[in-house]
Coordinates of C-alpha atoms in Angstrom, one line a residue:
S627 CA 57.5 -177.0 -8.1
L628 CA 61.2 -176.0 -7.5
E629 CA 60.9 -177.7 -4.0
T630 CA 60.0 -181.2 -5.1
M631 CA 63.0 -180.4 -8.0
F632 CA 65.8 -179.8 -5.4
I633 CA 64.7 -182.7 -3.2
S634 CA 64.7 -185.0 -6.2
G635 CA 68.0 -183.7 -7.2
L636 CA 69.4 -184.0 -3.7
G637 CA 68.1 -187.6 -3.7
M638 CA 69.7 -188.6 -6.9
A639 CA 73.1 -186.7 -5.7
L640 CA 73.1 -189.0 -2.5
I641 CA 72.6 -192.2 -4.4
W642 CA 75.5 -191.2 -6.8
F643 CA 77.7 -190.4 -3.6
L644 CA 76.9 -193.7 -2.3
L645 CA 77.6 -195.9 -5.3
V646 CA 81.1 -193.9 -6.2
S647 CA 81.7 -194.2 -2.1
K648 CA 80.9 -198.3 -2.9
D649 CA 83.2 -198.4 -5.7
L650 CA 86.0 -196.4 -4.2
Q651 CA 86.0 -198.6 -1.0
S652 CA 86.2 -201.8 -3.4
S653 CA 89.1 -200.2 -5.3
M654 CA 91.0 -199.4 -2.2
T655 CA 90.3 -202.9 -0.9
K656 CA 91.7 -204.2 -4.2
N657 CA 94.6 -202.3 -4.0
S658 CA 95.4 -202.7 -0.3
M659 CA 95.4 -206.2 -1.3
M660 CA 97.4 -205.9 -4.0
M661 CA 100.1 -203.8 -1.9
M662 CA 100.0 -206.5 0.6
I663 CA 100.6 -209.5 -2.1
S664 CA 103.4 -207.0 -3.7
T665 CA 105.0 -206.4 -0.2
S666 CA 104.7 -210.1 0.9
S667 CA 106.3 -211.4 -2.5
S668 CA 109.0 -208.5 -2.4
S669 CA 109.7 -209.6 1.0
S670 CA 109.9 -213.3 0.3
S671 CA 112.3 -212.8 -2.6
S672 CA 114.7 -210.6 -0.6
P673 CA 117.6 -212.3 0.8
S674 CA 117.1 -214.4 3.9
L675 CA 120.5 -214.8 4.9
N676 CA 123.0 -212.1 6.2
L677 CA 127.0 -212.2 6.2
R678 CA 128.4 -212.6 9.6
F679 CA 129.6 -209.0 9.3
N680 CA 128.7 -205.8 7.5
W681 CA 132.3 -205.9 6.1
S682 CA 131.6 -202.3 4.8
Q683 CA 131.9 -200.7 8.5
L684 CA 134.4 -202.7 10.4
E685 CA 137.0 -201.0 12.8
L686 CA 140.7 -201.6 12.1
Q687 CA 142.2 -203.5 14.8
S688 CA 145.9 -203.9 14.0
P689 CA 148.3 -201.0 14.6
I690 CA 149.9 -201.4 10.9
A691 CA 146.4 -201.2 9.6
K692 CA 145.8 -198.1 11.7
R693 CA 149.0 -196.6 10.4
M694 CA 148.1 -197.4 6.8
W695 CA 144.8 -195.8 7.4
Q696 CA 146.3 -192.3 8.9
H697 CA 148.6 -192.1 6.2
Q698 CA 146.3 -192.4 3.1
S699 CA 143.7 -190.0 4.9
N700 CA 146.5 -187.4 5.7
C701 CA 145.4 -184.7 3.3
S702 CA 148.5 -182.6 3.8
L703 CA 150.4 -185.2 1.6
P704 CA 150.3 -185.0 -2.1
N705 CA 149.3 -188.0 -4.2
G706 CA 151.7 -190.3 -6.1
N707 CA 150.7 -192.5 -8.6
Y708 CA 151.0 -196.6 -8.2
M709 CA 150.9 -198.1 -11.7
L710 CA 149.6 -201.8 -11.6
R711 CA 151.8 -204.1 -13.1
K712 CA 151.4 -204.5 -17.1
K713 CA 151.4 -208.4 -17.0
M714 CA 148.2 -210.2 -15.8
F715 CA 148.3 -211.8 -12.3
G716 CA 145.7 -213.1 -9.8
L717 CA 143.6 -211.1 -8.0
G718 CA 145.2 -212.3 -4.8
S719 CA 148.8 -211.5 -6.0
D720 CA 147.5 -207.8 -7.5
L721 CA 146.1 -207.1 -3.8
H722 CA 149.1 -208.1 -1.8
V723 CA 151.5 -206.3 -4.3
W724 CA 149.0 -203.3 -3.7
G725 CA 149.9 -203.6 0.3
A726 CA 153.6 -203.6 -0.5
A727 CA 153.5 -200.8 -3.0
L728 CA 151.5 -198.2 -0.1
C729 CA 154.6 -199.3 2.1
N730 CA 156.9 -197.6 -0.6
A731 CA 154.7 -194.9 -0.8
M732 CA 154.7 -194.2 2.7
E733 CA 158.5 -193.9 2.7
E734 CA 158.5 -191.7 -0.1
G735 CA 155.8 -189.2 1.7
V736 CA 153.0 -189.7 -0.9
R737 CA 149.3 -190.9 -0.6
M738 CA 148.7 -193.5 -2.9
R739 CA 146.7 -193.7 -6.0
T740 CA 146.4 -196.7 -8.1
Y741 CA 145.9 -196.9 -11.9
H742 CA 146.6 -199.2 -14.6
Y743 CA 148.3 -198.2 -17.8
T744 CA 145.5 -199.2 -20.2
D745 CA 142.7 -197.7 -17.7
S746 CA 141.2 -201.1 -17.5
W747 CA 142.5 -203.2 -14.8
V748 CA 141.3 -207.0 -15.5
W749 CA 139.6 -207.5 -12.2
L750 CA 137.5 -204.1 -12.5
N751 CA 133.7 -205.0 -13.3
R752 CA 133.7 -202.0 -15.9
E753 CA 129.6 -202.7 -16.1
V754 CA 129.3 -201.8 -12.4
C755 CA 132.3 -199.5 -11.8
G756 CA 132.4 -197.5 -14.9
S757 CA 135.6 -195.8 -15.9
S758 CA 138.6 -196.0 -13.4
N759 CA 140.2 -192.7 -14.2
A760 CA 140.6 -191.7 -10.5
S761 CA 141.5 -195.1 -8.8
V762 CA 140.9 -198.8 -9.8
M763 CA 140.8 -199.5 -6.2
T764 CA 137.9 -197.4 -4.8
C765 CA 134.9 -199.2 -6.4
Y766 CA 135.7 -202.3 -4.4
F767 CA 137.6 -200.7 -1.5
P768 CA 136.7 -197.2 -0.8
R769 CA 138.9 -196.9 2.4
S770 CA 142.1 -197.5 0.4
E771 CA 142.5 -194.4 -1.8
L772 CA 141.7 -190.9 -2.5
L773 CA 140.4 -190.0 0.8
C774 CA 140.3 -186.2 0.6
P775 CA 138.2 -183.3 -1.0
Q776 CA 141.0 -182.4 -3.0
D777 CA 141.3 -185.9 -4.6
W778 CA 138.0 -185.4 -6.3
E779 CA 138.5 -182.1 -7.9
D780 CA 137.2 -181.7 -11.7
P781 CA 139.9 -181.5 -13.3
P782 CA 141.8 -183.6 -11.1
Q783 CA 145.0 -182.5 -9.5
E784 CA 148.1 -183.2 -11.5
I785 CA 150.3 -185.8 -10.1
H786 CA 154.0 -185.6 -10.5
H787 CA 155.1 -188.4 -8.2
D788 CA 155.5 -192.4 -9.0
V789 CA 155.3 -194.5 -6.4
A790 CA 158.2 -196.9 -6.5
N791 CA 157.3 -200.5 -8.0
P792 CA 157.5 -203.0 -5.3
I793 CA 159.0 -205.9 -7.3
H794 CA 162.0 -203.7 -7.4
V795 CA 161.8 -201.3 -4.3
K796 CA 161.3 -203.4 -1.3
C797 CA 160.9 -200.7 1.5
N798 CA 163.7 -202.0 3.4
R799 CA 163.7 -199.2 6.1
T800 CA 160.1 -200.0 7.4
M801 CA 160.6 -203.6 7.0
Q802 CA 163.5 -203.3 9.5
R803 CA 160.8 -202.7 12.1
Y804 CA 157.9 -204.7 10.7
N805 CA 157.5 -208.3 10.1
K806 CA 156.8 -208.6 6.4
S807 CA 153.7 -211.2 6.6
D808 CA 152.3 -208.8 9.5
W809 CA 152.4 -205.8 7.1
R810 CA 150.8 -207.8 4.2
A811 CA 148.1 -208.8 6.5
S812 CA 147.4 -205.3 7.8
G813 CA 147.2 -204.4 4.1
I814 CA 144.3 -206.8 3.6
E815 CA 143.0 -205.7 6.6
L816 CA 142.6 -202.3 5.4
L817 CA 140.9 -203.5 2.3
F818 CA 138.2 -205.7 3.7
T819 CA 137.0 -204.0 6.6
H820 CA 135.4 -201.2 4.6
V821 CA 134.6 -202.8 1.3
S822 CA 131.9 -201.4 -0.9
D823 CA 127.9 -201.8 -1.0
V824 CA 129.1 -203.2 -4.5
V825 CA 130.9 -206.2 -2.9
M826 CA 128.5 -206.6 -0.1
K827 CA 125.6 -207.2 -2.5
E828 CA 127.6 -209.4 -4.3
A829 CA 128.7 -211.7 -1.2
Q830 CA 125.1 -211.5 -0.2
R831 CA 123.7 -212.5 -3.6
Q832 CA 126.2 -215.8 -3.3
L833 CA 125.6 -216.4 0.2
N834 CA 121.9 -216.9 -0.4
L835 CA 122.5 -219.0 -3.5
V836 CA 125.0 -221.5 -1.8
F837 CA 123.4 -222.0 1.7
G838 CA 119.7 -221.1 1.1
D839 CA 118.2 -221.0 4.4
K840 CA 121.0 -221.3 7.2
V841 CA 124.9 -221.4 7.0
P842 CA 126.0 -224.5 9.1
E843 CA 128.1 -223.2 12.6
D844 CA 130.2 -226.0 11.9
L845 CA 131.1 -224.8 8.5
I846 CA 134.7 -225.5 7.2
T847 CA 136.0 -223.7 3.9
V848 CA 138.4 -225.8 1.8
H849 CA 140.2 -223.7 -0.8
M850 CA 141.3 -226.3 -3.7
R851 CA 143.7 -224.2 -6.0
W852 CA 143.9 -226.4 -8.8
G853 CA 143.8 -225.7 -12.4
D854 CA 146.6 -223.6 -13.6
K855 CA 148.5 -223.6 -10.3
K856 CA 150.1 -226.5 -11.7
F857 CA 152.4 -224.4 -13.6
E858 CA 153.6 -222.6 -10.4
N859 CA 153.7 -225.3 -7.7
R860 CA 153.4 -229.1 -7.2
L861 CA 149.2 -229.6 -6.4
H862 CA 148.1 -231.4 -3.5
G863 CA 146.5 -234.5 -3.8
V864 CA 142.7 -234.5 -3.0
L865 CA 143.5 -237.2 -0.4
Q866 CA 145.5 -234.4 1.6
Y867 CA 142.4 -232.2 1.5
V868 CA 140.2 -234.7 2.9
R869 CA 142.5 -235.9 5.8
A870 CA 143.0 -232.1 6.8
V871 CA 139.1 -232.0 7.2
E872 CA 139.6 -235.0 9.1
E873 CA 142.0 -233.4 11.5
I874 CA 139.9 -230.4 12.0
K875 CA 137.1 -232.6 13.0
S876 CA 139.4 -234.6 15.2
V877 CA 140.6 -231.4 17.1
R878 CA 137.2 -230.2 17.5
G879 CA 135.7 -233.4 18.8
D880 CA 133.0 -233.8 16.2
A881 CA 134.9 -236.5 14.0
N882 CA 132.1 -239.1 14.1
E883 CA 129.7 -236.4 13.2
D884 CA 128.5 -235.0 9.6
A885 CA 130.8 -232.4 8.1
H886 CA 129.9 -229.2 6.1
I887 CA 132.2 -227.9 3.7
F888 CA 132.2 -225.0 1.6
L889 CA 134.4 -226.0 -1.4
S890 CA 135.9 -222.9 -2.4
T891 CA 137.2 -223.4 -6.0
E892 CA 136.2 -222.6 -9.8
D893 CA 137.9 -225.8 -11.3
P894 CA 135.5 -228.8 -12.3
A895 CA 138.2 -231.1 -11.9
A896 CA 138.9 -230.2 -8.2
V897 CA 135.1 -230.6 -7.7
E898 CA 134.7 -233.8 -9.2
A899 CA 137.4 -235.2 -7.3
F900 CA 136.4 -233.8 -3.9
R901 CA 133.0 -235.2 -4.1
K902 CA 134.4 -238.8 -5.2
M903 CA 136.9 -238.8 -2.2
A904 CA 134.9 -237.1 0.6
P905 CA 132.9 -239.4 2.9
R906 CA 128.9 -239.6 2.1
N907 CA 128.0 -238.0 5.4
W908 CA 129.7 -234.8 4.3
K909 CA 127.6 -232.1 2.9
I910 CA 129.3 -229.9 0.1
Y911 CA 128.3 -226.5 -0.6
L912 CA 129.7 -225.4 -4.0
D913 CA 131.5 -222.0 -4.4
Q914 CA 129.1 -219.9 -6.7
M915 CA 132.4 -218.8 -8.5
Y916 CA 132.1 -222.5 -10.0
H917 CA 128.7 -221.9 -11.3
E918 CA 129.6 -218.3 -12.6
M919 CA 132.9 -219.3 -14.4
L920 CA 131.8 -222.9 -15.7
P921 CA 130.1 -221.5 -19.0
H922 CA 133.1 -219.5 -19.7
R923 CA 136.3 -221.5 -18.9
P924 CA 138.6 -221.8 -21.8
T925 CA 138.9 -225.3 -23.1
E926 CA 142.9 -225.1 -23.5
D927 CA 145.3 -225.9 -21.0
M928 CA 146.8 -222.4 -20.3
Y929 CA 148.4 -220.5 -17.7
N930 CA 146.0 -217.6 -16.2
K931 CA 143.0 -219.0 -17.1
V932 CA 141.0 -216.7 -14.5
P933 CA 142.7 -213.6 -15.7
H934 CA 142.1 -214.1 -19.5
T935 CA 138.3 -215.0 -18.7
S936 CA 138.1 -211.9 -16.4
R937 CA 139.2 -209.7 -19.5
K938 CA 136.9 -211.0 -21.7
L939 CA 133.9 -210.5 -19.2
N940 CA 134.9 -206.9 -18.5
G941 CA 136.1 -207.4 -15.0
K942 CA 133.1 -209.5 -13.8
V943 CA 135.3 -212.3 -12.4
G944 CA 136.7 -209.5 -10.1
L945 CA 133.4 -208.7 -8.5
W946 CA 132.5 -212.7 -8.4
S947 CA 135.8 -213.4 -6.7
L948 CA 135.4 -211.1 -3.9
G949 CA 131.6 -211.8 -3.2
S950 CA 133.1 -215.6 -2.8
L951 CA 136.0 -214.8 -0.6
L952 CA 133.6 -213.0 1.8
V953 CA 131.2 -216.1 1.7
A954 CA 134.1 -218.3 2.6
M955 CA 134.8 -216.4 5.5
E956 CA 131.6 -217.6 7.0
A957 CA 133.5 -220.4 8.3
N958 CA 135.7 -220.8 11.5
A959 CA 137.9 -223.7 9.9
F960 CA 140.0 -223.6 6.9
V961 CA 142.0 -226.0 4.9
L962 CA 144.4 -223.9 2.9
T963 CA 147.4 -223.8 0.7
R964 CA 149.4 -220.8 1.4
T965 CA 151.3 -221.0 -1.7
S966 CA 148.4 -219.7 -3.2
N967 CA 148.0 -215.9 -2.9
W968 CA 143.9 -216.6 -2.4
S969 CA 144.7 -218.9 0.7
R970 CA 146.8 -216.1 2.0
L971 CA 144.1 -213.6 1.4
M972 CA 141.7 -216.1 3.6
D973 CA 144.2 -216.5 6.2
E974 CA 145.0 -213.0 6.6
I975 CA 141.5 -212.1 7.0
R976 CA 141.1 -215.1 9.3
K977 CA 143.8 -213.4 11.3
N978 CA 143.4 -210.2 11.4
I979 CA 139.5 -209.8 10.7
L980 CA 137.8 -212.7 12.2
N981 CA 139.9 -213.8 15.4
P982 CA 139.8 -210.3 16.9
R983 CA 135.8 -210.6 16.8
C984 CA 135.7 -214.0 18.0
N985 CA 138.3 -214.3 20.5
D986 CA 140.5 -216.5 18.5
C987 CA 138.0 -219.0 17.4
T988 CA 139.1 -219.8 14.1
F989 CA 141.5 -223.0 13.0
M990 CA 143.3 -223.7 10.0
V991 CA 145.2 -226.5 8.1
D992 CA 148.0 -225.4 6.0
L993 CA 149.0 -228.1 3.2
S994 CA 151.9 -226.2 1.9
R995 CA 153.3 -225.8 5.3
D996 CA 156.5 -227.6 4.7
D997 CA 156.5 -226.6 1.0
P998 CA 160.2 -225.3 0.4
K999 CA 158.5 -223.0 -2.2
F1000 CA 156.3 -221.4 0.7
K1001 CA 157.4 -217.7 1.4
E1002 CA 155.8 -215.3 3.8
W1003 CA 156.5 -212.3 1.7

């Protein structure tokens, strides 16, 4: 009968619904488990260490750095072109000269926009940053240049003013009011209180590769600038670096305890020498820059090895270097040689960025403090 057929059909539909519901529940359970596994895996593979600061969101502290920022963000001023030097120099040198050029731009009443005559600054990572048509600085340092809406118009505004090369024009009026080393340090403060996400991610990557699960609280950064520096200055022997670490430990009152050293260098000879000379109870953390550079180092003895390597690698070395620098700044104690621009960078960041945020907690030994070739500017 129709009634019997209807009841039978309803029973079959109920059985089908229960089977499907069971399969669906089983599938959902499996998916949920897979999601949990995936989330757990993703969580475990994500960086476990964070840098001491969010270097992309720090406030300026020094009056000179604030004045630089106000000038570069004054949208009533026209832009002026500053062309980087044609010859290849170290990244630290280029950043210091940028600050000197900005002084010229401020005296000339223009906001500075930096470019390279070949449109390929040797330190600009082309794979990450792409074209540098607008400015070679903004991929790494977004607060440095092009801070006004009109700077990003398409086509860009035509610029009719060239900023004087600081190698030839020394910004004399401004330098009558300010100490030259303070000005340079403030320029570095302006750059490194607002680095880009690109730089932050690279520094974070290196931090985790170097230290694993914890950055030692008593970390000492030792910057060994060997390599081609011998073409410019007398190199300091490895024993001087070791004794400087011992001096720091003596001042801190932990001379008899283990030491934790971040060895900032890309030179294999420096690494080997320091390892041999350091006491056995010193834990040495090698700069990730050393590992990245090792397969690409030129075998011949030549000047400016690192810039040449960076050019061959489309600027990758520039980003590696900036990441390495921020990792080095995890320490509160430093052994430096300020005849090197890279050591000067560390010292300027130490004084203008670290100290104001830790109640002057840092300490530095400069091996070149008595070197007659050392100049503050």
